Short mmCIF file of C-alpha atoms and ligand atoms in Angstrom, two decimals:
data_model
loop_
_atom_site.label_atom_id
_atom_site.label_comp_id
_atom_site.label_asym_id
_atom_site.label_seq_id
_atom_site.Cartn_x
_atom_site.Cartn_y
_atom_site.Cartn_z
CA UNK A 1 -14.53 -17.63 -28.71
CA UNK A 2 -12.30 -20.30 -27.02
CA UNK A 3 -10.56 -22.40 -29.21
CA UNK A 4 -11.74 -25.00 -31.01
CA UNK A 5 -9.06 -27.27 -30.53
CA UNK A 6 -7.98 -27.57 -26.62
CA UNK A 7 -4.60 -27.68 -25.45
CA UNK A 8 -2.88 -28.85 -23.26
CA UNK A 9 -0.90 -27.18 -20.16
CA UNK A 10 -1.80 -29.58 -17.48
CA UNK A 11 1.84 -30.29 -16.44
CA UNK A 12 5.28 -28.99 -17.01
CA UNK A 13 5.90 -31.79 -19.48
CA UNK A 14 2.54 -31.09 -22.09
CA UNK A 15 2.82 -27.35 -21.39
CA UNK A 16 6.61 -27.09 -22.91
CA UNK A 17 5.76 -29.61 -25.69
CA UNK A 18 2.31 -27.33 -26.61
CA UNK A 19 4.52 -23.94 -26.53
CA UNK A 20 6.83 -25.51 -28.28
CA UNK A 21 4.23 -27.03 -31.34
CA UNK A 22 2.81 -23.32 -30.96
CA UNK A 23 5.71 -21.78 -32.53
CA UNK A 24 5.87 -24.07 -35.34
CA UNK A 25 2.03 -23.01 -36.51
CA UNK A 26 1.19 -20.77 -39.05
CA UNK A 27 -0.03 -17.01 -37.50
CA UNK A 28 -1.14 -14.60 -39.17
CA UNK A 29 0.50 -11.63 -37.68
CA UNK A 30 -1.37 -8.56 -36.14
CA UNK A 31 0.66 -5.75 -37.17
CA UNK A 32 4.39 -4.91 -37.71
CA UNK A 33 6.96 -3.48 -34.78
CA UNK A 34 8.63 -0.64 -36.80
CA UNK A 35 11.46 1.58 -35.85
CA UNK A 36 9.92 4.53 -36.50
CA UNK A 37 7.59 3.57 -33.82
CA UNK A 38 8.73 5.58 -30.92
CA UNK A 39 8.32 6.35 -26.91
CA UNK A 40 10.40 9.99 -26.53
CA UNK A 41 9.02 11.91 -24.23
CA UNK A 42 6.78 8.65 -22.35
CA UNK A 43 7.92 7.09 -18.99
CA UNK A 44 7.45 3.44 -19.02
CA UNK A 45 7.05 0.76 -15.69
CA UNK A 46 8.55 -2.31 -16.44
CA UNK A 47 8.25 -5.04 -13.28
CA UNK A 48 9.66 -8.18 -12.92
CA UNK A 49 12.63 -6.42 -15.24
CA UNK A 50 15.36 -7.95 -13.67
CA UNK A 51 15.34 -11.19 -15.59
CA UNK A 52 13.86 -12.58 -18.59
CA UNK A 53 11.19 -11.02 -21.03
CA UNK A 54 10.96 -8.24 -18.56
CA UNK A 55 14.64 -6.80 -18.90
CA UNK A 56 14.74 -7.95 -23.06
CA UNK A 57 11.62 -5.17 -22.79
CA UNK A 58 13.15 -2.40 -20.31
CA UNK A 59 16.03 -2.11 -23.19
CA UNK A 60 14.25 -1.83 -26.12
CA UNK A 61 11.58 0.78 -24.85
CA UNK A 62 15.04 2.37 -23.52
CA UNK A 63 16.62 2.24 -26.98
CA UNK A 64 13.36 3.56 -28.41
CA UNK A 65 13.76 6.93 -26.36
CA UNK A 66 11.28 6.11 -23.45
CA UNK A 67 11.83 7.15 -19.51
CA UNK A 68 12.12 3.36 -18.25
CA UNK A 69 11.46 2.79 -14.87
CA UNK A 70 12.43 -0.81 -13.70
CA UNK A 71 10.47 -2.18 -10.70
CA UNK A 72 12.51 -5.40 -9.50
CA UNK A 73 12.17 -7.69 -6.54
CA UNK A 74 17.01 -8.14 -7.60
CA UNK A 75 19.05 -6.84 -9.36
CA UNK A 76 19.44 -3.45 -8.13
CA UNK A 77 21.76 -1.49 -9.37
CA UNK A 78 23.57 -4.08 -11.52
CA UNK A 79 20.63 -4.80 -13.95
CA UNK A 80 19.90 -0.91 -14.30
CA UNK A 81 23.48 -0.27 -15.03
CA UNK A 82 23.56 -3.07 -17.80
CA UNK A 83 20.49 -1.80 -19.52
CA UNK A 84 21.78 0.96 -19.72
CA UNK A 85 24.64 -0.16 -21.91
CA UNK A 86 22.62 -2.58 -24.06
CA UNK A 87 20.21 -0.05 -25.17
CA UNK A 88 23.03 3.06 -25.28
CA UNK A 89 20.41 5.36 -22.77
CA UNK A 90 21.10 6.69 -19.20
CA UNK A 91 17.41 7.26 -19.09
CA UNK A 92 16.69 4.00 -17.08
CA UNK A 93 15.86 4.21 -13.10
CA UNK A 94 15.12 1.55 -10.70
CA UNK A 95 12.33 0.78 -7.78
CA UNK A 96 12.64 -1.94 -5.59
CA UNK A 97 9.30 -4.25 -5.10
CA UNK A 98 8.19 -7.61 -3.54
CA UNK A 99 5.21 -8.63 -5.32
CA UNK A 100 4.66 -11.08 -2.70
CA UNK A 101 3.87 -8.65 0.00
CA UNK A 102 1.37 -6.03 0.02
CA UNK A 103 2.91 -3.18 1.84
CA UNK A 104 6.04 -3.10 -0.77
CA UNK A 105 3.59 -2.78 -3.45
CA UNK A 106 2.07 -0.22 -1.41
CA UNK A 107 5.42 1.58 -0.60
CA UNK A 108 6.14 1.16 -4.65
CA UNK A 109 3.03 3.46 -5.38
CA UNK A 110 4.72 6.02 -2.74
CA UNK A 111 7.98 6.00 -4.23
CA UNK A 112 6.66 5.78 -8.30
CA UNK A 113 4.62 8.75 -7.24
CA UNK A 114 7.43 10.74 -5.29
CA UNK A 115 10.14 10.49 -7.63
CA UNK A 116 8.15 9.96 -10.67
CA UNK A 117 4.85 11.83 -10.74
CA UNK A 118 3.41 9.82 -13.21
CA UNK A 119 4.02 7.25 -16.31
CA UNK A 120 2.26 6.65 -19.60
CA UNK A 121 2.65 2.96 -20.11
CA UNK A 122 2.64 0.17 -17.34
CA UNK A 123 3.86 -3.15 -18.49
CA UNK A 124 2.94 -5.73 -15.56
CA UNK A 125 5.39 -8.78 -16.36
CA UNK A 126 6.39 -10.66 -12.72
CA UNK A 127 5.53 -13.88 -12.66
CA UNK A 128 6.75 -16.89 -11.67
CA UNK A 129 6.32 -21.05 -11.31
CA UNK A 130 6.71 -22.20 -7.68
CA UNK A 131 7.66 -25.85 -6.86
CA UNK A 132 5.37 -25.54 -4.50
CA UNK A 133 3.14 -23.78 -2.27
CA UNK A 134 4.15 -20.90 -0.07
CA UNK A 135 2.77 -18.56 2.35
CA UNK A 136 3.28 -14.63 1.88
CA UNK A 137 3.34 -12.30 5.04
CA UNK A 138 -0.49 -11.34 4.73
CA UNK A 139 -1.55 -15.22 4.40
CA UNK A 140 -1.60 -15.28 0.88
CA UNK A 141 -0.34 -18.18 -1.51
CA UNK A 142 2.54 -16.41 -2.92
CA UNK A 143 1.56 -17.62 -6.82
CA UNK A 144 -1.61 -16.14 -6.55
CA UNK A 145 -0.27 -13.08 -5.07
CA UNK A 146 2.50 -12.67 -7.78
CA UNK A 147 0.59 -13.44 -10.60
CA UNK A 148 -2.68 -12.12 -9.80
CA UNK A 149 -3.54 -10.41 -6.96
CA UNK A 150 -0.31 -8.05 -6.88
CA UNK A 151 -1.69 -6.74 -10.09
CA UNK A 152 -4.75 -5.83 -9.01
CA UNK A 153 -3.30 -4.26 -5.92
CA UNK A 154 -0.81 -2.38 -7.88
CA UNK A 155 -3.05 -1.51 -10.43
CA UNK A 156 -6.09 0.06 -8.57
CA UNK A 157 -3.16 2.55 -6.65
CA UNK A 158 -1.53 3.27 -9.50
CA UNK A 159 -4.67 4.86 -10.35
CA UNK A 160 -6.47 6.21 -7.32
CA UNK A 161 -2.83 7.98 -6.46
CA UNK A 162 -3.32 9.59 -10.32
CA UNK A 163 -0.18 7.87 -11.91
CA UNK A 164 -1.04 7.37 -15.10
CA UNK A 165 -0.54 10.53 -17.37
CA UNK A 166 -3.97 10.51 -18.84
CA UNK A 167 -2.91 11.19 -22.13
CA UNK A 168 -2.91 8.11 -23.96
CA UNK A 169 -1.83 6.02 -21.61
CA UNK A 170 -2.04 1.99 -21.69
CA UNK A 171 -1.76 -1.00 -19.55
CA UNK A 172 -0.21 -4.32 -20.73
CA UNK A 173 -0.22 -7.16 -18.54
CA UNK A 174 2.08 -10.50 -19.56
CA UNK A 175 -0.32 -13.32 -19.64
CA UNK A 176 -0.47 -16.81 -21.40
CA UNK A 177 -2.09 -18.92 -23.47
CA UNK A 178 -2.42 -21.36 -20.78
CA UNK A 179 -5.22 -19.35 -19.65
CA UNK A 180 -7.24 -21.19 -21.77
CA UNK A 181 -7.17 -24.88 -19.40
CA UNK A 182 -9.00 -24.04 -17.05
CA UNK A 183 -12.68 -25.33 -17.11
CA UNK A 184 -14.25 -22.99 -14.46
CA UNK A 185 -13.76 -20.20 -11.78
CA UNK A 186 -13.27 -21.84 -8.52
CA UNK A 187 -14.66 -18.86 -6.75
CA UNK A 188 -15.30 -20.48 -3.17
CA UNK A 189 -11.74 -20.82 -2.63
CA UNK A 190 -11.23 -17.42 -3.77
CA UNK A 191 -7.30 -15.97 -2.05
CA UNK A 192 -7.38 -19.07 0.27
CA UNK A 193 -4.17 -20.91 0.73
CA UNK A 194 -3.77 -24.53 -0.32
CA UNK A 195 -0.49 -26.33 0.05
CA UNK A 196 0.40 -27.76 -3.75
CA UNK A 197 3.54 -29.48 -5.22
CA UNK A 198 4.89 -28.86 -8.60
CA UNK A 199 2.93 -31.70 -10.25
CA UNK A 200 -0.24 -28.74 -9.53
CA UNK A 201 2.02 -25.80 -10.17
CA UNK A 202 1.19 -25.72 -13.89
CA UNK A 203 -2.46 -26.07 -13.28
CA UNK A 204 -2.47 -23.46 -11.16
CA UNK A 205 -0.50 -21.08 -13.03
CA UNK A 206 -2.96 -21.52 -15.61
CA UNK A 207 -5.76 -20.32 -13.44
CA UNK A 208 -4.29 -17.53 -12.31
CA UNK A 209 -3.50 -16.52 -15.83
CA UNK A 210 -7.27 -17.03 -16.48
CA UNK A 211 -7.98 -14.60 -12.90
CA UNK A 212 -5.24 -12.57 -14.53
CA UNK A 213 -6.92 -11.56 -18.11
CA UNK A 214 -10.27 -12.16 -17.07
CA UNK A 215 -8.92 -8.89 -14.91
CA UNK A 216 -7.72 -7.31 -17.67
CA UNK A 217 -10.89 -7.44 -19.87
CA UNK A 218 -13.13 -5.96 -17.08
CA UNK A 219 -10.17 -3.48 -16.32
CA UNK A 220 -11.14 -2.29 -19.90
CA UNK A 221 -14.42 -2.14 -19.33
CA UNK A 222 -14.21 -0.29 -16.59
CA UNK A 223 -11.31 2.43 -17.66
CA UNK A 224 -13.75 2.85 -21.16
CA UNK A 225 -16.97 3.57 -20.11
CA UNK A 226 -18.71 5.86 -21.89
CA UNK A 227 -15.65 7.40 -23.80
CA UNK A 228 -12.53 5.29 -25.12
CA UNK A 229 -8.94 6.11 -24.32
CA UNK A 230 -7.24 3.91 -21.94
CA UNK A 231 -6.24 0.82 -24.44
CA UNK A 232 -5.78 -2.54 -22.01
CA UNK A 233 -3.78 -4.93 -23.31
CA UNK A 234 -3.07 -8.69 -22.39
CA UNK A 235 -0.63 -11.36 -24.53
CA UNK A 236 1.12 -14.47 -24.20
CA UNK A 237 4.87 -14.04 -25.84
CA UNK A 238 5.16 -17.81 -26.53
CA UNK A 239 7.83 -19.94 -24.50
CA UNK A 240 10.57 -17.66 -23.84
CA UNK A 241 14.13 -18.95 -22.79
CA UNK A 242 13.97 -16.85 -19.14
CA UNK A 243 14.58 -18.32 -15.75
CA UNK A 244 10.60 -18.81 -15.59
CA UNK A 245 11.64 -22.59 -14.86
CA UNK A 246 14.44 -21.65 -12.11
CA UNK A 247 12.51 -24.00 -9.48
CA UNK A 248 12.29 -26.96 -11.80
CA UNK A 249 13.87 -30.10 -9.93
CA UNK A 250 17.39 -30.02 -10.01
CA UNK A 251 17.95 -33.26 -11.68
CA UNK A 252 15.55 -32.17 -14.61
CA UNK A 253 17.75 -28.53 -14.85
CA UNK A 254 20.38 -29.90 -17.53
CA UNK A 255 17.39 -31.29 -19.86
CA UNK A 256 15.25 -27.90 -19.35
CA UNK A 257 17.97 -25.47 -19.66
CA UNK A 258 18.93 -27.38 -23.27
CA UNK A 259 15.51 -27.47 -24.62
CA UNK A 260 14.78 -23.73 -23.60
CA UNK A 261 18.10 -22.88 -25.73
CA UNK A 262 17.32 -25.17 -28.40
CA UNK A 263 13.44 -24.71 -29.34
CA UNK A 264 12.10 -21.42 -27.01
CA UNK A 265 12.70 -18.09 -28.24
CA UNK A 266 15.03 -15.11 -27.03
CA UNK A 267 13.44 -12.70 -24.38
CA UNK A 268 14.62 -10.27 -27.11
CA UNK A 269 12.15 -11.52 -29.93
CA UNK A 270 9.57 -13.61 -27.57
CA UNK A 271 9.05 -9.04 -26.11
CA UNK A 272 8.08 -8.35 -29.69
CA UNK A 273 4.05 -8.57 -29.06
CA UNK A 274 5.20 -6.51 -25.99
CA UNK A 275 6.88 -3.67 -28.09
CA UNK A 276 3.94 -3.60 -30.57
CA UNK A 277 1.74 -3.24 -27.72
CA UNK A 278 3.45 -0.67 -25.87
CA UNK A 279 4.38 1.69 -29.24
CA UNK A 280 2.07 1.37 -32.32
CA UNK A 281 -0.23 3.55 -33.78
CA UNK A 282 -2.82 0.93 -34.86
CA UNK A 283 -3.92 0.02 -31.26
CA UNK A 284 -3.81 3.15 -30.18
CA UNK A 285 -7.84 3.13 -30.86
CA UNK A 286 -8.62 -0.10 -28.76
CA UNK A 287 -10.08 -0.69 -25.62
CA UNK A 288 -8.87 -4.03 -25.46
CA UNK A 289 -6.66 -5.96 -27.21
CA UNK A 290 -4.53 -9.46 -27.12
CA UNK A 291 -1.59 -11.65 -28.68
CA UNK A 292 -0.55 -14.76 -28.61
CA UNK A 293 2.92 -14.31 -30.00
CA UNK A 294 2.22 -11.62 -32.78
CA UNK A 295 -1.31 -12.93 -34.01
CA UNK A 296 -4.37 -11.07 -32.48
CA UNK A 297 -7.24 -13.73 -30.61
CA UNK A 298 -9.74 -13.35 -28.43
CA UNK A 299 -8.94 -14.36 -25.03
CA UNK A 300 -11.00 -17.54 -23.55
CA UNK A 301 -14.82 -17.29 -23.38
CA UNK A 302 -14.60 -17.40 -19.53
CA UNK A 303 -12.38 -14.38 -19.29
CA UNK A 304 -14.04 -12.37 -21.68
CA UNK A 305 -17.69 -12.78 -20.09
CA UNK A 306 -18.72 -9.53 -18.05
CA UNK A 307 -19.98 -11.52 -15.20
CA UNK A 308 -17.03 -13.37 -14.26
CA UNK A 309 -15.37 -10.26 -14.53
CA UNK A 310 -17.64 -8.01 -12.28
CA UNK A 311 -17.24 -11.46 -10.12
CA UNK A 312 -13.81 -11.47 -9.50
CA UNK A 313 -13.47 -7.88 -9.05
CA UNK A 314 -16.14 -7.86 -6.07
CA UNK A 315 -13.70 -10.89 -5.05
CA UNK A 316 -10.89 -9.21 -5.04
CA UNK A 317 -12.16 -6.19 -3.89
CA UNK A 318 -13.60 -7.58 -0.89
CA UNK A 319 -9.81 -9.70 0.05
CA UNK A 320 -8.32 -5.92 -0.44
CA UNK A 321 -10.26 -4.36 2.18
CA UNK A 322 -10.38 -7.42 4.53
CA UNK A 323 -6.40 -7.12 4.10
CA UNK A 324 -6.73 -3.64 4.86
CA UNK A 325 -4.83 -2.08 1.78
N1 LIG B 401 9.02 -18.09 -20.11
C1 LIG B 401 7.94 -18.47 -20.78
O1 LIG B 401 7.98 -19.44 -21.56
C2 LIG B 401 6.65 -17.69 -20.63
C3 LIG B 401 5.55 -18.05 -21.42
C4 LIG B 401 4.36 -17.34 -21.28
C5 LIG B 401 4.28 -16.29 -20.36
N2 LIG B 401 5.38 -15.97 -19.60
C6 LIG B 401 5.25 -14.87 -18.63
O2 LIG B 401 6.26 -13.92 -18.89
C7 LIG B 401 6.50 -13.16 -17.69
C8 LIG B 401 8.00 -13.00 -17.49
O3 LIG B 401 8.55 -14.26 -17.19
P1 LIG B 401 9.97 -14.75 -17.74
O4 LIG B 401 9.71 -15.90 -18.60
O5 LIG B 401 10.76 -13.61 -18.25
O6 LIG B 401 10.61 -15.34 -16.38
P2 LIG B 401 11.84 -14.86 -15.48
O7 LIG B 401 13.08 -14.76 -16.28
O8 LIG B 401 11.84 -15.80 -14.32
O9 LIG B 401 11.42 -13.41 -14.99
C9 LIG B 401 10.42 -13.24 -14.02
C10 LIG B 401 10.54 -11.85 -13.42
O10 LIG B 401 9.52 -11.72 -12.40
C11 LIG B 401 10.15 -11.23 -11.21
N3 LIG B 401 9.48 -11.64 -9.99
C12 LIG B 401 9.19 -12.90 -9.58
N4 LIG B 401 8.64 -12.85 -8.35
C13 LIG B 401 8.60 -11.54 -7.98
C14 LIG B 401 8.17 -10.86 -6.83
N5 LIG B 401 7.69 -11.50 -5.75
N6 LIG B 401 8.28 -9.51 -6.80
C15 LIG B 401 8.82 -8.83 -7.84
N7 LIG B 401 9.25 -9.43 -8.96
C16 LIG B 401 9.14 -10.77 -9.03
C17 LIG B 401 11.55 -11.86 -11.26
O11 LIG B 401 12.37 -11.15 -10.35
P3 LIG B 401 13.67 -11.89 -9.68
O12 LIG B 401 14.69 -11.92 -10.76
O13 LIG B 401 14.02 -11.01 -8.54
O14 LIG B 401 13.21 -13.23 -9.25
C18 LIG B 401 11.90 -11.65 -12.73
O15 LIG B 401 12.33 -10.33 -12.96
C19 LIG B 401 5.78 -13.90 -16.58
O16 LIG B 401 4.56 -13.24 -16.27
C20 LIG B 401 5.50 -15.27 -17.18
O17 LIG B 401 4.36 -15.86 -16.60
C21 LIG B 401 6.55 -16.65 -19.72
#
């Protein structure tokens, strides 16, 4: 069920004061990270690992004895070689991707499947606010792209090349509670660029959170039919203090930057829900599962309904093929 009360991520001003509120309410948590949870002998994907929640993550399934593979757009070598050092493992390689354009995601399958074979765990973290709109190579509007559509992409190779080790494997996208503004799909203007200015950036990030779990619900469905065993998982880690905001007007940088370090959390503890996702025994079981922060809720009524999901799947199918990927 949605939540009862709405909030508010409309702009960039309500959507830090509601994360921020967020952390001060009671949750009841979900489950407990423990060391003894473990990854030995499981390669892990981390993207968008270069920065943020994504690299806080790449070093702590690293210091937890996992293969880590970091796919980053920057940041190569330097951000290998440092988490390496933070999380004491040389067990940490690197694969270069643009989740704005198709054909590196395509050439990231290639190379993930060369050099790797196959993982166990994908955690599918790039994202990003734009200030405004821009245009990828293939047409696209590079939010949607990023924070959608690239995930889909990515996703569907990963698994017609046969790189997920089949033994319990799971998929955890990044999400966020502003997935929950939205009112409705706007499925006419389904992958088709709009110019937008920051005051809509928000908004639209929202959406394509909402495109992004309603994916992840039907990607369940889909991997589970018939028989469990491919847990999909979705959370929102809370406001982290990452460069998510790096585009913000420079003027408003000072203010931001101080309020992040002030009242957001470390990418260290906001990866927590991440961690839990990725090792624990207790979800091991589920088809489906999310977090906001460590509590468990059910995602947004519109995301978890089975015909927006088939929906946006035909969608997205359909852009795939008329991209010719
Ligand atoms: N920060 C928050 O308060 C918050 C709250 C809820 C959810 N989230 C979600 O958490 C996730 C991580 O964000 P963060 O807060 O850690 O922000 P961040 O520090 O800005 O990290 C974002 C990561 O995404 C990568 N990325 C962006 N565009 C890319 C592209 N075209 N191709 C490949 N990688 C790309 C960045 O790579 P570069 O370093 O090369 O740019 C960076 O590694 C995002 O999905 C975000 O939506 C964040």
């Amino acid at each position: 069920m949605a939540d009862k009360k709405e909030k508010n991520y409309d702009n960039p001003f309500t959507a830090t004061i509601t994360g921020i509120l967020d952390l001060f309410r009671k949750h009841e948590p979900a489950g407990e990270v423990k060391p003894t949870d473990r990854l030995d002998g499981k390669t892990v994907l981390v993207d968008g690992a270069s920065s943020g929640l994504g690299f806080a993550v790449a070093v702590e399934v690293a210091r937890r004895g996992a293969k880590v593979i970091m796919a980053c757009r920057s940041g190569i070598p330097a951000k290998g070689e440092e988490a390496k050092r933070r999380s004491g493992s040389e067990n940490i390689h690197m694969l270069p991707v643009d989740f704005s354009d198709l054909e590196s995601i395509r050439k990231l399958v290639s190379d993930l499947h060369d050099q790797f074979g196959s993982i166990d765990i994908l955690i599918c973290n790039a994202g990003i606010v734009p200030k405004k709109s821009r245009k990828t190579s293939q047409g696209l509007e590079e939010m949607f792209m990023v924070n959608y559509f690239s995930k889909f992409v990515f996703v569907n190779l990963l698994l017609e090349r046969g790189c997920f080790n089949l033994i319990h494997p799971r998929i955890i996208f990044v999400a966020s509670e502003t997935h929950r503004n939205p009112k409705e799909f706007d499925w006419d203007s389904f992958g088709v660029y709009k110019d937008y200015t920051i005051q809509k950036s928000i908004e639209l990030y929202g959406y394509y959170k909402l495109l992004l779990t309603t994916f992840a619900v039907e990607l369940s469905r889909r991997l589970n039919q018939g028989s469990a065993g491919f847990p999909v998982f979705a959370l929102c880690p809370g406001p982290v203090n990452s460069n998510i905001g790096r585009e913000a007007p420079k003027i408003f940088q000072p203010l931001m930057k101080m309020i992040f370090a002030i009242f957001f959390r470390s990418p260290e503890k906001a990866s927590k829900p991440v961690i839990y996702l990725a090792t624990s025994g207790d979800v091991a079981d589920k088809t489906f599962d999310y977090l906001f922060l460590m509590s468990r809720k059910e995602v947004n009524e519109m995301a978890a309904d089975p015909g927006n999901g088939q929906r946006l799947w035909t969608l997205s199918e359909q852009l795939q093929k008329k991209l010719d990927i």
